[in-house]
Amino acid sequence: MDEKEAGKVKSYDIAVIPGDGTGPEVVAEGVKALDAAAGKFGFKLNYTYFDFGGERYLKTGEVLPDSAISDLKGFHSIYLGAIGHPGVKPGVLEKGILLRLRFELDQYINLRPVKLYPGVDCPLKDKGPEHIDFVVVRENTEGLYAGAGGFLKKGTPDEVAVQESINTRKGVERCIRYAFEYTRKRNRRKKLTLCGKTNVLTYAFDLWERTFNELKVGYPDIAADYAHVDAITMWFVKNPEWFDVIVTDNMFGDIITDLGAMIQGGMGIAAGGNINPEGVSMFEPIGGSAPKYTGKNVINPLAAICAGGMMLEFLGEDAAGKAVEKAVMEVTARHIKSLQAGNMGHTTTEVGDLVVKHMPG
Ligand code: IPM
Ligand code: MN
């Protein structure tokens, strides 16, 4: 990306938002792993830290400074730990930081791989790594998350609360197109499943289904499939091997990816990317800030490390991204007892060191 003067190594500017709770601890291990990969693959990562999160809000009363969005636009990528603080009313930080960044940076894809790594305990009987390897493409800027709606007669017995799902042709189309392209590039089973609820949400998912059917004509190499969201949750448990790539709206994507995280072994390993293919993307472990484990050196940093690996891939450092994932797989296969915080058989920092030790390249 940034080949400056001749002879200088390629370098990337990364905005790091460690955030709340255990965010800083997992991000520190992620940075360790990323630097190890960068060293082996001949590039450099320059980190600039931002203190956005609950502590800053409690001290200053400001959720995000006005300059945040334009500052962040100057980076190649954003690496996020966790947002969420027990001392702050739910919604303030989530909406004011995480969702605001997703929306204003137009990160319209939330990409969530669900992959069972070797050695990881799976809660599903008789399922192994050969059965669980799919990716959810979640629309990330619209739907119920758009914030449309309001109250009538709030606080009275006649109160009405309306929360509307916003689905634009443009937003739906760019998401589905991304999913088809991603399925082709991934080149695994070449199957894309639209997850919806066309039998009840007959406006929103009519638009999704029509768009999906129109676009699929341009991808004859990809098997296009449809499933209702409720059935999808059943099949994640019963037949996860049916899935390759799933595309869905913001709310359904939020829900099914937590279930996905569980069948891949838990929040300790689940990573995600908020992608703006034309702009600045942001990578994060999808578990929360886990306040009760803060400062104890027991939280699992692998999800954050995997998110870092995804970031490298999106920066164009494919081999380095794959190396991070390989190192993580070595650690799950050979070293770590459990993915659960406190039960790993190693501390947070030791797990980071093990990943570094196993970094191929
Ligand atoms: C996620 C989280 C967020 C979401 C919350 C924290 C706002 O659950 O990334 O899935 O709902 O998108
Ligand atoms: Mn979620």
PDB file of C-alpha atoms in Angstrom, residues 101-352:
ATOM      1  CA  LEU A 101     -17.687   4.167  13.677  1.00  0.00           C
ATOM      2  CA  ARG A 102     -19.329   1.406  11.635  1.00  0.00           C
ATOM      3  CA  PHE A 103     -21.869   3.859  10.190  1.00  0.00           C
ATOM      4  CA  GLU A 104     -19.732   6.919   9.639  1.00  0.00           C
ATOM      5  CA  LEU A 105     -16.851   4.967   8.151  1.00  0.00           C
ATOM      6  CA  ASP A 106     -19.483   3.188   6.048  1.00  0.00           C
ATOM      7  CA  GLN A 107     -18.188  -0.243   7.027  1.00  0.00           C
ATOM      8  CA  TYR A 108     -21.102  -1.893   5.339  1.00  0.00           C
ATOM      9  CA  ILE A 109     -19.968  -5.480   5.751  1.00  0.00           C
ATOM     10  CA  ASN A 110     -19.514  -7.319   9.013  1.00  0.00           C
ATOM     11  CA  LEU A 111     -17.517 -10.388   8.120  1.00  0.00           C
ATOM     12  CA  ARG A 112     -17.566 -13.192  10.678  1.00  0.00           C
ATOM     13  CA  PRO A 113     -15.779 -16.448  10.039  1.00  0.00           C
ATOM     14  CA  VAL A 114     -17.083 -19.443  11.979  1.00  0.00           C
ATOM     15  CA  LYS A 115     -14.354 -22.043  11.968  1.00  0.00           C
ATOM     16  CA  LEU A 116     -13.679 -24.820  14.437  1.00  0.00           C
ATOM     17  CA  TYR A 117      -9.927 -25.063  14.925  1.00  0.00           C
ATOM     18  CA  PRO A 118      -8.165 -28.320  15.765  1.00  0.00           C
ATOM     19  CA  GLY A 119      -8.082 -29.162  19.454  1.00  0.00           C
ATOM     20  CA  VAL A 120     -10.985 -26.879  20.302  1.00  0.00           C
ATOM     21  CA  ASP A 121     -13.858 -28.346  22.306  1.00  0.00           C
ATOM     22  CA  CYS A 122     -17.057 -28.119  20.298  1.00  0.00           C
ATOM     23  CA  PRO A 123     -20.377 -28.281  22.138  1.00  0.00           C
ATOM     24  CA  LEU A 124     -21.864 -30.220  19.210  1.00  0.00           C
ATOM     25  CA  LYS A 125     -21.648 -33.965  19.497  1.00  0.00           C
ATOM     26  CA  ASP A 126     -19.898 -35.671  16.577  1.00  0.00           C
ATOM     27  CA  LYS A 127     -18.813 -32.424  14.878  1.00  0.00           C
ATOM     28  CA  GLY A 128     -15.205 -31.634  14.167  1.00  0.00           C
ATOM     29  CA  PRO A 129     -13.146 -29.069  12.237  1.00  0.00           C
ATOM     30  CA  GLU A 130     -14.181 -30.761   8.975  1.00  0.00           C
ATOM     31  CA  HIS A 131     -17.816 -29.811   9.679  1.00  0.00           C
ATOM     32  CA  ILE A 132     -17.579 -26.226  10.872  1.00  0.00           C
ATOM     33  CA  ASP A 133     -16.018 -23.768   8.463  1.00  0.00           C
ATOM     34  CA  PHE A 134     -18.273 -21.064   7.113  1.00  0.00           C
ATOM     35  CA  VAL A 135     -18.444 -17.280   6.985  1.00  0.00           C
ATOM     36  CA  VAL A 136     -21.319 -14.948   7.768  1.00  0.00           C
ATOM     37  CA  VAL A 137     -21.552 -11.743   5.731  1.00  0.00           C
ATOM     38  CA  ARG A 138     -23.690  -9.470   7.897  1.00  0.00           C
ATOM     39  CA  GLU A 139     -25.007  -6.166   6.555  1.00  0.00           C
ATOM     40  CA  ASN A 140     -23.546  -3.616   8.952  1.00  0.00           C
ATOM     41  CA  THR A 141     -25.109  -0.168   8.420  1.00  0.00           C
ATOM     42  CA  GLU A 142     -28.871  -0.630   8.015  1.00  0.00           C
ATOM     43  CA  GLY A 143     -31.791  -2.757   9.178  1.00  0.00           C
ATOM     44  CA  LEU A 144     -32.995  -2.415  12.753  1.00  0.00           C
ATOM     45  CA  TYR A 145     -29.645  -0.864  13.653  1.00  0.00           C
ATOM     46  CA  ALA A 146     -30.298   2.280  11.606  1.00  0.00           C
ATOM     47  CA  GLY A 147     -32.057   3.859  14.585  1.00  0.00           C
ATOM     48  CA  ALA A 148     -35.324   4.705  12.799  1.00  0.00           C
ATOM     49  CA  GLY A 149     -38.394   4.874  14.988  1.00  0.00           C
ATOM     50  CA  GLY A 150     -39.456   6.543  18.162  1.00  0.00           C
ATOM     51  CA  PHE A 151     -41.908   6.782  21.000  1.00  0.00           C
ATOM     52  CA  LEU A 152     -45.440   8.087  21.163  1.00  0.00           C
ATOM     53  CA  LYS A 153     -46.917   8.978  24.551  1.00  0.00           C
ATOM     54  CA  LYS A 154     -43.809   7.758  26.279  1.00  0.00           C
ATOM     55  CA  GLY A 155     -44.258   6.822  29.917  1.00  0.00           C
ATOM     56  CA  THR A 156     -48.052   6.697  29.701  1.00  0.00           C
ATOM     57  CA  PRO A 157     -50.264   3.608  29.640  1.00  0.00           C
ATOM     58  CA  ASP A 158     -50.853   4.329  25.945  1.00  0.00           C
ATOM     59  CA  GLU A 159     -47.174   4.308  25.087  1.00  0.00           C
ATOM     60  CA  VAL A 160     -46.140   3.206  21.615  1.00  0.00           C
ATOM     61  CA  ALA A 161     -42.585   2.247  20.660  1.00  0.00           C
ATOM     62  CA  VAL A 162     -41.689   1.800  17.009  1.00  0.00           C
ATOM     63  CA  GLN A 163     -38.367   0.452  15.761  1.00  0.00           C
ATOM     64  CA  GLU A 164     -38.158   0.235  12.003  1.00  0.00           C
ATOM     65  CA  SER A 165     -35.907  -1.884   9.828  1.00  0.00           C
ATOM     66  CA  ILE A 166     -34.391   0.214   7.066  1.00  0.00           C
ATOM     67  CA  ASN A 167     -33.412  -1.688   3.932  1.00  0.00           C
ATOM     68  CA  THR A 168     -32.241   0.283   0.925  1.00  0.00           C
ATOM     69  CA  ARG A 169     -31.787  -1.223  -2.502  1.00  0.00           C
ATOM     70  CA  LYS A 170     -28.268   0.213  -2.546  1.00  0.00           C
ATOM     71  CA  GLY A 171     -27.366  -1.166   0.894  1.00  0.00           C
ATOM     72  CA  VAL A 172     -28.840  -4.595   0.232  1.00  0.00           C
ATOM     73  CA  GLU A 173     -27.322  -4.841  -3.216  1.00  0.00           C
ATOM     74  CA  ARG A 174     -23.767  -3.917  -2.207  1.00  0.00           C
ATOM     75  CA  CYS A 175     -23.906  -6.406   0.652  1.00  0.00           C
ATOM     76  CA  ILE A 176     -25.175  -9.274  -1.492  1.00  0.00           C
ATOM     77  CA  ARG A 177     -22.699  -8.453  -4.251  1.00  0.00           C
ATOM     78  CA  TYR A 178     -19.875  -8.498  -1.725  1.00  0.00           C
ATOM     79  CA  ALA A 179     -21.095 -11.898  -0.494  1.00  0.00           C
ATOM     80  CA  PHE A 180     -21.157 -13.394  -3.998  1.00  0.00           C
ATOM     81  CA  GLU A 181     -17.670 -12.045  -4.742  1.00  0.00           C
ATOM     82  CA  TYR A 182     -16.413 -13.285  -1.385  1.00  0.00           C
ATOM     83  CA  THR A 183     -17.862 -16.763  -1.977  1.00  0.00           C
ATOM     84  CA  ARG A 184     -16.124 -16.923  -5.342  1.00  0.00           C
ATOM     85  CA  LYS A 185     -12.803 -15.756  -3.915  1.00  0.00           C
ATOM     86  CA  ARG A 186     -13.025 -18.088  -0.929  1.00  0.00           C
ATOM     87  CA  ASN A 187     -13.457 -20.889  -3.434  1.00  0.00           C
ATOM     88  CA  ARG A 188     -14.420 -23.573  -0.947  1.00  0.00           C
ATOM     89  CA  ARG A 189     -17.868 -25.006  -1.577  1.00  0.00           C
ATOM     90  CA  LYS A 190     -18.999 -22.072  -3.695  1.00  0.00           C
ATOM     91  CA  LYS A 191     -22.341 -21.906  -1.983  1.00  0.00           C
ATOM     92  CA  LEU A 192     -24.042 -18.733  -0.809  1.00  0.00           C
ATOM     93  CA  THR A 193     -27.081 -18.934   1.451  1.00  0.00           C
ATOM     94  CA  LEU A 194     -29.380 -15.964   1.931  1.00  0.00           C
ATOM     95  CA  CYS A 195     -30.672 -15.981   5.515  1.00  0.00           C
ATOM     96  CA  GLY A 196     -33.995 -14.161   5.853  1.00  0.00           C
ATOM     97  CA  LYS A 197     -37.597 -14.414   6.903  1.00  0.00           C
ATOM     98  CA  THR A 198     -39.501 -14.085   3.639  1.00  0.00           C
ATOM     99  CA  ASN A 199     -42.583 -15.777   5.102  1.00  0.00           C
ATOM    100  CA  VAL A 200     -43.229 -12.967   7.598  1.00  0.00           C
ATOM    101  CA  LEU A 201     -41.052  -9.931   6.848  1.00  0.00           C
ATOM    102  CA  THR A 202     -42.615  -9.642   3.426  1.00  0.00           C
ATOM    103  CA  TYR A 203     -41.285  -6.152   2.643  1.00  0.00           C
ATOM    104  CA  ALA A 204     -37.703  -6.186   3.865  1.00  0.00           C
ATOM    105  CA  PHE A 205     -36.871  -9.703   2.793  1.00  0.00           C
ATOM    106  CA  ASP A 206     -38.791  -9.389  -0.409  1.00  0.00           C
ATOM    107  CA  LEU A 207     -36.250  -6.733  -1.350  1.00  0.00           C
ATOM    108  CA  TRP A 208     -33.408  -8.959  -0.155  1.00  0.00           C
ATOM    109  CA  GLU A 209     -34.698 -11.995  -2.044  1.00  0.00           C
ATOM    110  CA  ARG A 210     -35.371 -10.123  -5.278  1.00  0.00           C
ATOM    111  CA  THR A 211     -31.941  -8.542  -5.191  1.00  0.00           C
ATOM    112  CA  PHE A 212     -30.329 -11.886  -4.399  1.00  0.00           C
ATOM    113  CA  ASN A 213     -32.134 -13.567  -7.294  1.00  0.00           C
ATOM    114  CA  GLU A 214     -31.182 -10.803  -9.696  1.00  0.00           C
ATOM    115  CA  LEU A 215     -27.525 -10.871  -8.743  1.00  0.00           C
ATOM    116  CA  LYS A 216     -27.153 -14.642  -8.708  1.00  0.00           C
ATOM    117  CA  VAL A 217     -27.570 -14.704 -12.490  1.00  0.00           C
ATOM    118  CA  GLY A 218     -24.138 -13.086 -12.699  1.00  0.00           C
ATOM    119  CA  TYR A 219     -22.576 -15.846 -10.596  1.00  0.00           C
ATOM    120  CA  PRO A 220     -23.416 -19.122 -12.353  1.00  0.00           C
ATOM    121  CA  ASP A 221     -20.436 -20.783 -10.639  1.00  0.00           C
ATOM    122  CA  ILE A 222     -22.029 -20.247  -7.217  1.00  0.00           C
ATOM    123  CA  ALA A 223     -24.872 -22.297  -5.786  1.00  0.00           C
ATOM    124  CA  ALA A 224     -27.367 -19.773  -4.442  1.00  0.00           C
ATOM    125  CA  ASP A 225     -29.548 -21.006  -1.620  1.00  0.00           C
ATOM    126  CA  TYR A 226     -32.111 -19.582   0.785  1.00  0.00           C
ATOM    127  CA  ALA A 227     -33.027 -20.424   4.400  1.00  0.00           C
ATOM    128  CA  HIS A 228     -35.247 -18.771   6.998  1.00  0.00           C
ATOM    129  CA  VAL A 229     -33.361 -17.413   9.977  1.00  0.00           C
ATOM    130  CA  ASP A 230     -35.100 -19.676  12.492  1.00  0.00           C
ATOM    131  CA  ALA A 231     -34.226 -22.740  10.445  1.00  0.00           C
ATOM    132  CA  ILE A 232     -30.643 -21.501  10.142  1.00  0.00           C
ATOM    133  CA  THR A 233     -30.239 -21.567  13.922  1.00  0.00           C
ATOM    134  CA  MET A 234     -31.435 -25.160  13.885  1.00  0.00           C
ATOM    135  CA  TRP A 235     -29.049 -26.159  11.124  1.00  0.00           C
ATOM    136  CA  PHE A 236     -26.053 -24.451  12.758  1.00  0.00           C
ATOM    137  CA  VAL A 237     -26.501 -27.046  15.479  1.00  0.00           C
ATOM    138  CA  LYS A 238     -27.631 -30.012  13.413  1.00  0.00           C
ATOM    139  CA  ASN A 239     -25.787 -29.672  10.089  1.00  0.00           C
ATOM    140  CA  PRO A 240     -23.215 -26.858  10.202  1.00  0.00           C
ATOM    141  CA  GLU A 241     -21.382 -28.551   7.323  1.00  0.00           C
ATOM    142  CA  TRP A 242     -24.144 -27.398   4.974  1.00  0.00           C
ATOM    143  CA  PHE A 243     -22.851 -23.845   5.044  1.00  0.00           C
ATOM    144  CA  ASP A 244     -20.109 -22.085   3.126  1.00  0.00           C
ATOM    145  CA  VAL A 245     -21.049 -18.386   3.074  1.00  0.00           C
ATOM    146  CA  ILE A 246     -24.233 -16.887   4.521  1.00  0.00           C
ATOM    147  CA  VAL A 247     -25.469 -13.380   3.767  1.00  0.00           C
ATOM    148  CA  THR A 248     -28.036 -11.671   5.965  1.00  0.00           C
ATOM    149  CA  ASP A 249     -29.266  -8.409   7.448  1.00  0.00           C
ATOM    150  CA  ASN A 250     -27.811  -6.625  10.456  1.00  0.00           C
ATOM    151  CA  MET A 251     -30.054  -7.992  13.216  1.00  0.00           C
ATOM    152  CA  PHE A 252     -30.207 -11.589  12.047  1.00  0.00           C
ATOM    153  CA  GLY A 253     -26.463 -11.451  11.467  1.00  0.00           C
ATOM    154  CA  ASP A 254     -25.900 -10.242  15.011  1.00  0.00           C
ATOM    155  CA  ILE A 255     -27.913 -13.118  16.435  1.00  0.00           C
ATOM    156  CA  ILE A 256     -26.688 -15.990  14.288  1.00  0.00           C
ATOM    157  CA  THR A 257     -23.019 -15.037  14.701  1.00  0.00           C
ATOM    158  CA  ASP A 258     -23.215 -15.406  18.482  1.00  0.00           C
ATOM    159  CA  LEU A 259     -24.532 -18.916  17.900  1.00  0.00           C
ATOM    160  CA  GLY A 260     -21.765 -19.348  15.336  1.00  0.00           C
ATOM    161  CA  ALA A 261     -19.200 -18.255  17.912  1.00  0.00           C
ATOM    162  CA  MET A 262     -20.454 -20.915  20.311  1.00  0.00           C
ATOM    163  CA  ILE A 263     -20.169 -23.777  17.834  1.00  0.00           C
ATOM    164  CA  GLN A 264     -16.617 -22.715  16.989  1.00  0.00           C
ATOM    165  CA  GLY A 265     -15.672 -22.942  20.650  1.00  0.00           C
ATOM    166  CA  GLY A 266     -16.790 -19.675  22.207  1.00  0.00           C
ATOM    167  CA  MET A 267     -16.162 -15.942  22.318  1.00  0.00           C
ATOM    168  CA  GLY A 268     -12.505 -16.586  23.064  1.00  0.00           C
ATOM    169  CA  ILE A 269     -11.866 -17.392  19.409  1.00  0.00           C
ATOM    170  CA  ALA A 270     -14.519 -15.456  17.437  1.00  0.00           C
ATOM    171  CA  ALA A 271     -13.202 -12.594  15.314  1.00  0.00           C
ATOM    172  CA  GLY A 272     -14.852 -10.156  12.967  1.00  0.00           C
ATOM    173  CA  GLY A 273     -14.117  -7.445  10.480  1.00  0.00           C
ATOM    174  CA  ASN A 274     -16.157  -4.317   9.840  1.00  0.00           C
ATOM    175  CA  ILE A 275     -15.318  -3.805   6.213  1.00  0.00           C
ATOM    176  CA  ASN A 276     -15.535  -0.820   3.950  1.00  0.00           C
ATOM    177  CA  PRO A 277     -14.022  -2.266   0.782  1.00  0.00           C
ATOM    178  CA  GLU A 278     -13.420   1.258  -0.527  1.00  0.00           C
ATOM    179  CA  GLY A 279     -12.381   2.847   2.754  1.00  0.00           C
ATOM    180  CA  VAL A 280     -11.091   2.183   6.264  1.00  0.00           C
ATOM    181  CA  SER A 281     -12.026  -1.135   7.875  1.00  0.00           C
ATOM    182  CA  MET A 282     -12.021  -2.104  11.546  1.00  0.00           C
ATOM    183  CA  PHE A 283     -11.187  -5.483  13.045  1.00  0.00           C
ATOM    184  CA  GLU A 284     -12.297  -6.729  16.448  1.00  0.00           C
ATOM    185  CA  PRO A 285     -12.803  -9.787  18.609  1.00  0.00           C
ATOM    186  CA  ILE A 286     -16.590 -10.165  18.816  1.00  0.00           C
ATOM    187  CA  GLY A 287     -16.783 -10.985  22.526  1.00  0.00           C
ATOM    188  CA  GLY A 288     -17.388  -8.048  24.826  1.00  0.00           C
ATOM    189  CA  SER A 289     -15.179  -6.262  27.325  1.00  0.00           C
ATOM    190  CA  ALA A 290     -15.564  -9.057  29.949  1.00  0.00           C
ATOM    191  CA  PRO A 291     -15.161  -6.656  32.898  1.00  0.00           C
ATOM    192  CA  LYS A 292     -15.010  -9.375  35.529  1.00  0.00           C
ATOM    193  CA  TYR A 293     -11.747 -10.697  34.057  1.00  0.00           C
ATOM    194  CA  THR A 294     -10.106  -7.285  33.651  1.00  0.00           C
ATOM    195  CA  GLY A 295      -6.488  -7.050  34.756  1.00  0.00           C
ATOM    196  CA  LYS A 296      -6.251 -10.712  35.763  1.00  0.00           C
ATOM    197  CA  ASN A 297      -4.193 -11.933  32.792  1.00  0.00           C
ATOM    198  CA  VAL A 298      -6.699 -14.758  32.238  1.00  0.00           C
ATOM    199  CA  ILE A 299      -8.709 -13.605  29.222  1.00  0.00           C
ATOM    200  CA  ASN A 300      -8.234 -15.475  25.951  1.00  0.00           C
ATOM    201  CA  PRO A 301      -6.492 -13.235  23.405  1.00  0.00           C
ATOM    202  CA  LEU A 302      -6.956 -15.596  20.435  1.00  0.00           C
ATOM    203  CA  ALA A 303     -10.068 -13.850  19.086  1.00  0.00           C
ATOM    204  CA  ALA A 304      -8.196 -10.541  19.036  1.00  0.00           C
ATOM    205  CA  ILE A 305      -5.197 -12.222  17.437  1.00  0.00           C
ATOM    206  CA  CYS A 306      -7.439 -13.796  14.771  1.00  0.00           C
ATOM    207  CA  ALA A 307      -9.008 -10.370  14.135  1.00  0.00           C
ATOM    208  CA  GLY A 308      -5.482  -9.050  13.633  1.00  0.00           C
ATOM    209  CA  GLY A 309      -4.834 -11.830  11.133  1.00  0.00           C
ATOM    210  CA  MET A 310      -7.948 -10.828   9.215  1.00  0.00           C
ATOM    211  CA  MET A 311      -6.707  -7.240   9.208  1.00  0.00           C
ATOM    212  CA  LEU A 312      -3.417  -8.285   7.606  1.00  0.00           C
ATOM    213  CA  GLU A 313      -5.299 -10.109   4.879  1.00  0.00           C
ATOM    214  CA  PHE A 314      -7.365  -7.010   4.155  1.00  0.00           C
ATOM    215  CA  LEU A 315      -4.246  -4.871   4.072  1.00  0.00           C
ATOM    216  CA  GLY A 316      -3.055  -7.108   1.258  1.00  0.00           C
ATOM    217  CA  GLU A 317      -0.621  -9.100   3.402  1.00  0.00           C
ATOM    218  CA  ASP A 318      -2.306 -12.386   2.667  1.00  0.00           C
ATOM    219  CA  ALA A 319       0.579 -14.663   3.566  1.00  0.00           C
ATOM    220  CA  ALA A 320       1.106 -12.914   6.893  1.00  0.00           C
ATOM    221  CA  GLY A 321      -2.608 -13.144   7.688  1.00  0.00           C
ATOM    222  CA  LYS A 322      -2.593 -16.863   6.943  1.00  0.00           C
ATOM    223  CA  ALA A 323       0.536 -17.286   9.091  1.00  0.00           C
ATOM    224  CA  VAL A 324      -1.251 -15.731  12.071  1.00  0.00           C
ATOM    225  CA  GLU A 325      -4.121 -18.172  11.633  1.00  0.00           C
ATOM    226  CA  LYS A 326      -1.718 -21.111  11.330  1.00  0.00           C
ATOM    227  CA  ALA A 327       0.045 -20.093  14.511  1.00  0.00           C
ATOM    228  CA  VAL A 328      -3.303 -19.859  16.307  1.00  0.00           C
ATOM    229  CA  MET A 329      -4.200 -23.342  15.053  1.00  0.00           C
ATOM    230  CA  GLU A 330      -0.937 -24.718  16.436  1.00  0.00           C
ATOM    231  CA  VAL A 331      -1.736 -23.196  19.799  1.00  0.00           C
ATOM    232  CA  THR A 332      -5.298 -24.567  19.895  1.00  0.00           C
ATOM    233  CA  ALA A 333      -4.166 -27.995  18.703  1.00  0.00           C
ATOM    234  CA  ARG A 334      -1.197 -28.424  21.010  1.00  0.00           C
ATOM    235  CA  HIS A 335      -1.104 -26.016  23.890  1.00  0.00           C
ATOM    236  CA  ILE A 336      -4.283 -24.578  25.159  1.00  0.00           C
ATOM    237  CA  LYS A 337      -6.523 -26.632  27.460  1.00  0.00           C
ATOM    238  CA  SER A 338      -9.704 -24.679  26.908  1.00  0.00           C
ATOM    239  CA  LEU A 339     -10.699 -21.436  25.213  1.00  0.00           C
ATOM    240  CA  GLN A 340     -12.472 -20.255  28.357  1.00  0.00           C
ATOM    241  CA  ALA A 341     -10.987 -17.369  30.301  1.00  0.00           C
ATOM    242  CA  GLY A 342      -9.221 -18.751  33.354  1.00  0.00           C
ATOM    243  CA  ASN A 343      -9.192 -22.335  32.058  1.00  0.00           C
ATOM    244  CA  MET A 344      -6.672 -22.023  29.262  1.00  0.00           C
ATOM    245  CA  GLY A 345      -3.842 -23.598  31.259  1.00  0.00           C
ATOM    246  CA  HIS A 346      -1.885 -20.449  30.343  1.00  0.00           C
ATOM    247  CA  THR A 347      -2.110 -16.754  31.043  1.00  0.00           C
ATOM    248  CA  THR A 348      -3.178 -14.199  28.460  1.00  0.00           C
ATOM    249  CA  THR A 349       0.417 -13.120  27.849  1.00  0.00           C
ATOM    250  CA  GLU A 350       1.634 -16.730  27.618  1.00  0.00           C
ATOM    251  CA  VAL A 351      -0.935 -17.480  24.933  1.00  0.00           C
ATOM    252  CA  GLY A 352       0.312 -14.438  22.986  1.00  0.00           C
TER     253      GLY A 352
END
